[in-house]
XYZ file of C-alpha atoms in Angstrom:
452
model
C -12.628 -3.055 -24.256
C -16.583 -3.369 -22.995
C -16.668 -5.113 -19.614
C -12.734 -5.119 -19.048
C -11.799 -6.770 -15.732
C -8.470 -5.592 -14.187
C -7.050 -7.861 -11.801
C -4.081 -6.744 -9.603
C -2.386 -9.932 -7.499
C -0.338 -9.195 -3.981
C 2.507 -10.328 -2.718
C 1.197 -13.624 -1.503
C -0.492 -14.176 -4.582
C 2.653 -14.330 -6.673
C 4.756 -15.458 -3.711
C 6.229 -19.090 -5.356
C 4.703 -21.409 -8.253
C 1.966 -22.537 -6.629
C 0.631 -19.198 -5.733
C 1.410 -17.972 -9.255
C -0.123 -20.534 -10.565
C -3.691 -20.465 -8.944
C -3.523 -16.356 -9.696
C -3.146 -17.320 -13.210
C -6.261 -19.824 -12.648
C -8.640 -17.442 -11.356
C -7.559 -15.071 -14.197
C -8.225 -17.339 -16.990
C -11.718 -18.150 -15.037
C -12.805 -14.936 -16.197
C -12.411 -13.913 -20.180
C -12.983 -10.094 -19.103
C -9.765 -9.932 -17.100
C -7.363 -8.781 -19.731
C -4.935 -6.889 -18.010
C -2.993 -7.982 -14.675
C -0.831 -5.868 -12.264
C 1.068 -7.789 -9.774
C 3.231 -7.165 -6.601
C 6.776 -8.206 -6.351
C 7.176 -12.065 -4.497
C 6.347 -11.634 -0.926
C 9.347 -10.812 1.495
C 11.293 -9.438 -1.744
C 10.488 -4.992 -1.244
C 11.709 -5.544 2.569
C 14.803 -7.461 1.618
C 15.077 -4.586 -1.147
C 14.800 -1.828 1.473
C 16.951 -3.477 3.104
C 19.596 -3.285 0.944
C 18.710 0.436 -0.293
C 19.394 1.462 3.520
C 22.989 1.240 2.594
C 23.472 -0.540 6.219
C 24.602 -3.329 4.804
C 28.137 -5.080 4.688
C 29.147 -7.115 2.074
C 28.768 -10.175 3.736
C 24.863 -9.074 4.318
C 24.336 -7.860 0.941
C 25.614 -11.258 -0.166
C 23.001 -13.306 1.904
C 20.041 -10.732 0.763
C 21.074 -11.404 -2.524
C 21.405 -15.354 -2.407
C 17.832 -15.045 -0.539
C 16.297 -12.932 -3.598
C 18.234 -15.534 -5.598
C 16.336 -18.740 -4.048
C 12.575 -17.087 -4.207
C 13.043 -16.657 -7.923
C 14.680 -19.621 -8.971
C 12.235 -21.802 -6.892
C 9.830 -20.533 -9.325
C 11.329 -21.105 -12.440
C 12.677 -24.775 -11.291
C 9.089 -25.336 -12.823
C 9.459 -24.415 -15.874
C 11.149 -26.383 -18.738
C 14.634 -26.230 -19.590
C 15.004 -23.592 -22.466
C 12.198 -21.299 -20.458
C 14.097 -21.550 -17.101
C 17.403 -20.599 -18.600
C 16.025 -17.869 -20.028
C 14.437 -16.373 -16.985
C 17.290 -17.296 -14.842
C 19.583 -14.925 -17.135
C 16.842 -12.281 -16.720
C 16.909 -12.659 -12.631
C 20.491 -13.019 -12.628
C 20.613 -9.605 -14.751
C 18.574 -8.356 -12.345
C 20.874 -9.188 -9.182
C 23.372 -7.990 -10.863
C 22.480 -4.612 -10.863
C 20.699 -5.262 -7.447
C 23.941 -5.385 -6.334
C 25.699 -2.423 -7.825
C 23.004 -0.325 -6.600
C 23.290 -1.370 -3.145
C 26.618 -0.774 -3.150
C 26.127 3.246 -4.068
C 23.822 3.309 -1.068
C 26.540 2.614 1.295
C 28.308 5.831 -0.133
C 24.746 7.850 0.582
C 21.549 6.693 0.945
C 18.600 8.671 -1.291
C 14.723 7.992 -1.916
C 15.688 8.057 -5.857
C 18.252 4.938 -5.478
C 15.960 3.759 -2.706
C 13.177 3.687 -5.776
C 15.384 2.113 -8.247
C 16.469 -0.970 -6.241
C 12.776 -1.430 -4.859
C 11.575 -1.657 -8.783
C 12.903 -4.816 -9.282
C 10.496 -6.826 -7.085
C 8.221 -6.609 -9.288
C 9.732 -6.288 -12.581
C 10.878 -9.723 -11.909
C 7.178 -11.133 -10.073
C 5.479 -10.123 -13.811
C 8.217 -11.550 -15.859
C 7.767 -15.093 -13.921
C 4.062 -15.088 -14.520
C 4.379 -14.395 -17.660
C 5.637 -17.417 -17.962
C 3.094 -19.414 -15.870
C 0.302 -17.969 -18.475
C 2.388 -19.612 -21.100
C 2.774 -22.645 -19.559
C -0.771 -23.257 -18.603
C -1.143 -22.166 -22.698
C -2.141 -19.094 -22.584
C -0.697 -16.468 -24.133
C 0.642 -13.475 -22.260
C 2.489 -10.063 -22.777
C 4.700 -8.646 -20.386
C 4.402 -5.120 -20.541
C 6.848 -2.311 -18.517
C 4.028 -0.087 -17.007
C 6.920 2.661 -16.648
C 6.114 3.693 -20.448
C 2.814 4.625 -19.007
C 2.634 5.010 -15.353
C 4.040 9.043 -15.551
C 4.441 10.569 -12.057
C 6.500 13.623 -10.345
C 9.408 12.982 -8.538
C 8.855 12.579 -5.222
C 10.910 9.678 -4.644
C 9.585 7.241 -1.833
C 6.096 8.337 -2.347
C 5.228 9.892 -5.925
C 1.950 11.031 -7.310
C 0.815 10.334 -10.424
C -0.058 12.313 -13.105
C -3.587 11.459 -14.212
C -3.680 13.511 -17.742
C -0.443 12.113 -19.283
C -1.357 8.383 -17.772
C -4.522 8.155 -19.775
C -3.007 9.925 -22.692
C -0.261 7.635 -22.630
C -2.456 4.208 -21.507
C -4.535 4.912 -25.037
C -1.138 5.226 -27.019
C 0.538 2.138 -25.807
C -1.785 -0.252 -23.538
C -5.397 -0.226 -25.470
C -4.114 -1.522 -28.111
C -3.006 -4.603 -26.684
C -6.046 -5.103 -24.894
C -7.307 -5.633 -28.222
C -5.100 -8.859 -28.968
C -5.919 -12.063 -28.354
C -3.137 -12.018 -25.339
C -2.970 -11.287 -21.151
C -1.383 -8.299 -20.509
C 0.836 -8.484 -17.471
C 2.447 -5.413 -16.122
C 3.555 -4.070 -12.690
C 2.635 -2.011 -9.632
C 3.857 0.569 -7.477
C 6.474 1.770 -9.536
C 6.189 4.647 -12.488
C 8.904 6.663 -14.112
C 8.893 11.121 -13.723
C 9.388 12.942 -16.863
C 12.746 12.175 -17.407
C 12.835 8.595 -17.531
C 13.670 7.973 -13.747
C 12.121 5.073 -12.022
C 9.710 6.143 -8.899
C 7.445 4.487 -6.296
C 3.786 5.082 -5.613
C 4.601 4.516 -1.691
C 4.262 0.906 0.271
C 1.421 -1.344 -0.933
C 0.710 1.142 -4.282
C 0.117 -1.900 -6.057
C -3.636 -1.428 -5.688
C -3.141 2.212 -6.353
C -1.508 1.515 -10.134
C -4.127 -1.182 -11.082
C -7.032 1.666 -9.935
C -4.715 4.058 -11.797
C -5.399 1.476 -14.560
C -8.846 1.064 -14.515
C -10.109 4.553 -14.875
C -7.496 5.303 -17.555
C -8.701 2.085 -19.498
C -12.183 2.388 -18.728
C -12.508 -0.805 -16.903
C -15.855 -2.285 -16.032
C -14.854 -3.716 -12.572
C -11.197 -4.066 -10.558
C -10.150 -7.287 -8.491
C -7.858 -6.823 -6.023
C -6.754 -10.236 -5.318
C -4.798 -10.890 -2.009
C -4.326 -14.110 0.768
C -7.940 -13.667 2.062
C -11.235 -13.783 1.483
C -12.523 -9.513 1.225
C -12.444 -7.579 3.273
C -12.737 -8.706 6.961
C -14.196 -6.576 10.288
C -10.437 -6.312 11.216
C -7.553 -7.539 10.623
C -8.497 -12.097 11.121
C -4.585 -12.217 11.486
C -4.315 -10.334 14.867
C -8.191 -11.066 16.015
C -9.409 -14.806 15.233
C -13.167 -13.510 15.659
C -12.641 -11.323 12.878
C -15.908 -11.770 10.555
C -15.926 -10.833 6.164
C -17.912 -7.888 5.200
C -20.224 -8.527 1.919
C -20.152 -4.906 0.780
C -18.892 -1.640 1.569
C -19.263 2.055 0.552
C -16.347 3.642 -1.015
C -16.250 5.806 1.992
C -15.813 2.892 4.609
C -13.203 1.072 2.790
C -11.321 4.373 2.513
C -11.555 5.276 5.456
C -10.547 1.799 6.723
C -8.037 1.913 4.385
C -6.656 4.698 5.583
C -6.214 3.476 8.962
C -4.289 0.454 8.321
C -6.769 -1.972 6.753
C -4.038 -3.393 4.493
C -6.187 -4.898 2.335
C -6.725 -1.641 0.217
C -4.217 0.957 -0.442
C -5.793 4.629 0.853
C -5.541 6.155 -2.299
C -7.006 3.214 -4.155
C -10.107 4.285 -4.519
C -9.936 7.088 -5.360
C -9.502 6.587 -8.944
C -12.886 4.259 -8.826
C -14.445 6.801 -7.038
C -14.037 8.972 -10.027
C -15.526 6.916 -12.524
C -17.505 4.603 -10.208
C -15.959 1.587 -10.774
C -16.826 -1.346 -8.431
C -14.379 -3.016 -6.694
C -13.979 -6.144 -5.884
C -11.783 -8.162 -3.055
C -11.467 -11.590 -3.138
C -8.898 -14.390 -2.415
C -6.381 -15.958 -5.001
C -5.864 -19.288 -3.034
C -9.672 -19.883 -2.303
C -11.924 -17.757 -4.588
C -14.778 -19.868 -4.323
C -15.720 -18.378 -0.653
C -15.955 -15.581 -2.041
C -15.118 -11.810 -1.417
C -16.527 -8.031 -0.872
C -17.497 -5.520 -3.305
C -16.975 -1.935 -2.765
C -19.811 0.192 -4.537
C -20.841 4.004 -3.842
C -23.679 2.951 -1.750
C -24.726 -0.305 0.694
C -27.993 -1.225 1.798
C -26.500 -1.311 5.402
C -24.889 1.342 7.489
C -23.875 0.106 10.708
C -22.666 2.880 13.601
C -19.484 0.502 14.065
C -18.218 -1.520 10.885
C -14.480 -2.449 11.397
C -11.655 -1.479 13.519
C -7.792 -1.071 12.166
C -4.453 -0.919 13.190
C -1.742 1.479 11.878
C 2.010 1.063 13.528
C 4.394 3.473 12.783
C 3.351 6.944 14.097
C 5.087 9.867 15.235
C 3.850 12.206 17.674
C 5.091 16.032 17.768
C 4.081 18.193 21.013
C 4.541 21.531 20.203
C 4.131 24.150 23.415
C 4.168 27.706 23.405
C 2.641 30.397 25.603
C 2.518 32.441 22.760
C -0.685 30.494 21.397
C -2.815 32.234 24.023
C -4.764 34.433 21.694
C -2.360 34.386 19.170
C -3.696 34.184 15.403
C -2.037 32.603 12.503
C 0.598 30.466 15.079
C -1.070 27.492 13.336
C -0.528 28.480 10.183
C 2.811 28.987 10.859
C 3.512 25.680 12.618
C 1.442 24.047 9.209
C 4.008 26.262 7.308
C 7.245 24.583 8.325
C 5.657 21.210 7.864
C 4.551 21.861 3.657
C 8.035 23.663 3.325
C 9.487 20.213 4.027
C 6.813 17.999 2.465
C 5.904 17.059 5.657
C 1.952 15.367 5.530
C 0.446 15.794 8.711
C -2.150 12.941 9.848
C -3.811 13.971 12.918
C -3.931 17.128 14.668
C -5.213 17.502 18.473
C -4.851 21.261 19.950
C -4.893 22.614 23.356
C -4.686 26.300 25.074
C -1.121 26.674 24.901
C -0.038 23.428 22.558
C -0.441 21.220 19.061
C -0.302 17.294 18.593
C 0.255 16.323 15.506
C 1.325 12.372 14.286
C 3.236 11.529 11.287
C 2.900 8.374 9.111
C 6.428 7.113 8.497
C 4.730 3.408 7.089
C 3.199 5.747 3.728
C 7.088 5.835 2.832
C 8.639 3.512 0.408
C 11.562 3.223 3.040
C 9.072 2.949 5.669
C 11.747 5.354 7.548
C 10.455 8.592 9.087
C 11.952 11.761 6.904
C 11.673 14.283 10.036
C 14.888 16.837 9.545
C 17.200 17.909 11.560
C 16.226 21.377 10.006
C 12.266 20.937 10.342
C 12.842 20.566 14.044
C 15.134 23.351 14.346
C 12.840 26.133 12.717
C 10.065 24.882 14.850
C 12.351 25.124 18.126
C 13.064 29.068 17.133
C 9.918 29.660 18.420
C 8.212 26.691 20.838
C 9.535 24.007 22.559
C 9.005 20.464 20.127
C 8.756 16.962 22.253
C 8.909 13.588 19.560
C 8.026 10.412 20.432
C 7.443 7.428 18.723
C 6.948 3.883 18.822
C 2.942 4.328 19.004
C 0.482 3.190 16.700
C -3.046 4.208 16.096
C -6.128 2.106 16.734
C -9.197 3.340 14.363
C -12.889 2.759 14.805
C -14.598 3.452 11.400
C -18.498 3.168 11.006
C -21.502 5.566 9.971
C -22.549 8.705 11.429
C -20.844 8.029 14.751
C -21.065 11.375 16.426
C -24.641 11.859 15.603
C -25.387 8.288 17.592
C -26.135 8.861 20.874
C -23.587 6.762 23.335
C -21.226 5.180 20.276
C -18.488 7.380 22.243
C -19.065 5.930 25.344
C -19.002 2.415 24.086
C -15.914 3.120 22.594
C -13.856 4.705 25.380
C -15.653 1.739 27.245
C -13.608 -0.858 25.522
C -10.218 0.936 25.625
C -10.262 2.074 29.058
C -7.722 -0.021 30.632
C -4.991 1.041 28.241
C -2.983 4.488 28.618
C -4.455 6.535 25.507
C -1.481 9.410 23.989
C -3.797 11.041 22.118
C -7.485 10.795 20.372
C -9.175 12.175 17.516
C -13.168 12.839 17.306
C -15.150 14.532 15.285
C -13.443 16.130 11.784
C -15.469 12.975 10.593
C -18.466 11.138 11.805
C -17.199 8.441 10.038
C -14.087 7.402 12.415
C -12.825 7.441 16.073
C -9.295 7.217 16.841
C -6.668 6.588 19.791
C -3.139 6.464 19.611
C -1.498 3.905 21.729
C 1.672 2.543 22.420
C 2.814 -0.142 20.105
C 3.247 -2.819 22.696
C -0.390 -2.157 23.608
C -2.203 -1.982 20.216
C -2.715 -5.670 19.396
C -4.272 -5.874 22.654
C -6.253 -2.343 22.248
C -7.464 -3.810 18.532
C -8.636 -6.952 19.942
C -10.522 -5.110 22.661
C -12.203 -2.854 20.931
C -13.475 -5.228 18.513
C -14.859 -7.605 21.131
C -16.310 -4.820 22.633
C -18.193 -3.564 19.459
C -18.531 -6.189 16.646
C -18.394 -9.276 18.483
């Protein structure tokens, strides 16, 4: 379809009626958006995780049901009577097996069951809106992106397989383009080859719909969330925070990468490929506006936005051994792909490695670091783990090849104890890892310091 607008909605943009119904507004603003991917209602994937830990007593699981219960049925209280029964058999279906599942995670927890309970958030988000289109009289498909959305089987965090999704998206999602109807499907969540439901990884809702877009051809994506684009940092934790017109693809993925959650990191990569604008605007107030993200700006500031990712793990690993040794990195790097360990940031000394993990890229959010990992590593160097940090990110444009950008930088973070930094893989972004309790404050700094 020539100038097809895909439009993916978060979790706050479907989050009750109200918010579902100003989504479906700015979609029928715009006769190009034809197919929407939404979230599941927000709160619903943490009380899912929740009960996919398989921590739960019954008693628990009974409340996180009844809670899953009222965010669904507040929304179809609006609908009338023969609608809402309907869709209150379809959530009650749905908490059914909600339940059953949750139950078989108390006898084991796995990323596969983990995957299946998660699914339902937004199975049941594009169902309800469904239903919103038709009720503002417009007519609108509800479509399982699982027929389509084919990944491997790396439960908790799968890739997709690019081929078979666009061989599959011109089979059984063109076509409906076509019609005279809104397609509404789902994010984050696919199916592997043999029919079993995965996850594209926490906020992989922007992921699918760029998925979408380059499999459909799409003229533009809008990634519709609580605020207006994209903002200098994060206007939640630093009320200074200022909106950014435009961005390259490289700064939002880089941002992006280090805990802007407005994009998903691998969102653009899809775009990228077939240089497809995106846009980011606001469901509740589109009017003020938003930011696109094209290959190229007109601007290229040294310091653009600084971002905040919690959740790290750091691994020390010491030996003596390193001294002059070669390939005891590629050893250490080794153990970490034999257990599909993805290593984020690597700082090296005479005699030692840091590296930090990202446990928040996991659908569970839980860190996955074996027993058995950390046992080969011990056989030959001592391993020290911490966590609780987070990592504070400067990303701007040709940083290292600015005279004094570093010094303004360590400038603004110097009163708080700094575990570990990382400068110059990329002239693109500066970063310090921090302890949690300290990196609101660290954030807050460091953009008074160098966008204020």
């Amino acid at each position: 379809m020539e100038n097809l607008d895909i439009a993916k909605f978060g979790g706050t943009s479907v989050a009750n009626y109200e918010a579902m119904n100003s989504s479906a507004a700015v979609v029928t603003s715009n006769p190009n958006t034809r197919l929407v991917v939404v979230s599941a209602c927000a709160g619903v994937t943490n009380i899912l995780v929740e009960l996919a830990s398989g921590a739960l007593d019954k008693d628990k699981r009974d409340e996180k049901l009844a809670k899953l219960r009222e965010i669904h049925t507040e929304i179809t209280a609006h609908f009338d009577n023969d609608v809402k029964d309907r869709c209150n058999s379809y959530i009650e279906d749905h908490l059914k097996e909600i339940c059953n599942l949750a139950v078989e995670a108390t006898m084991g927890r796995s990323d596969a069951l983990t995957d299946r309970i998660v699914s339902h958030g937004e199975l049941l988000s594009s169902y309800l809106i469904c239903e919103v289109f038709n009720k503002r009289g417009h007519k609108a498909k509800w479509f399982d992106i699982r027929t389509i959305m084919r990944t491997d089987s790396a439960f908790g965090c799968s890739q997709p397989l690019v081929e078979v999704l666009g061989h599959l998206s011109r089979q059984h999602l063109l076509p409906l383009l076509n019609n005279d109807e809104i397609v509404v499907t789902q994010g984050f969540i696919g199916s592997n080859s043999e029919g079993q439901t995965t996850t594209l990884g926490r906020g992989g809702s922007d992921y699918s719909a760029a998925l979408l877009g380059e499999a459909a051809g799409a003229a533009t994506i809008s990634i519709w969330t609580d605020v207006p684009g994209v903002y200098t940092t994060d206007p939640r934790l630093v009320p200074h925070a200022k909106p950014i017109a435009e961005l390259t693809y490289l700064e939002a993925a880089e941002m992006a990468t280090f805990g802007a959650k407005i994009l998903h990191p691998s969102t653009l990569v899809p775009a990228v490929r077939r240089g497809i604008p995106v846009y980011v605007g606001s469901s509740k107030e589109p009017e003020k506006g938003g930011t696109w993200v094209r290959p190229q700006t007109e601007s290229k500031p040294p310091f653009r936005a600084v971002a905040l990712r919690k959740n790290q793990t750091l691994i020390v690993l010491a030996s003596p051994k390193m001294v002059g040794a070669s390939g005891f990195l590629a050893k250490v790097f080794g153990i970490f792909a034999k257990y599909k360990q993805s290593i984020d940031l690597v700082s090296t000394s005479e005699v030692s490695i840091a590296v930090t993990l990202d446990a928040g890229s996991q659908t569970s959010g839980i860190s996955s670091i074996s027993d058995e990992m950390i046992a080969e590593l011990r056989e030959f160097c001592h391993v020290q783990i911490e966590s609780g940090l987070s990592l504070v990110a400067i990303i701007g444009n040709e940083m290292s090849k600015t005279a004094g950008t570093a010094t303004k930088a360590f400038d603004a973070i110097e009163k708080f104890a700094v575990r570990m930094i990382c400068y110059g893989a990329s002239s693109h972004n500066l970063c310090f890892l921090v302890d949690e309790n300290n990196a609101n404050d660290a954030l807050i700094e460091l953009h008074r310091f160098l966008l204020e």
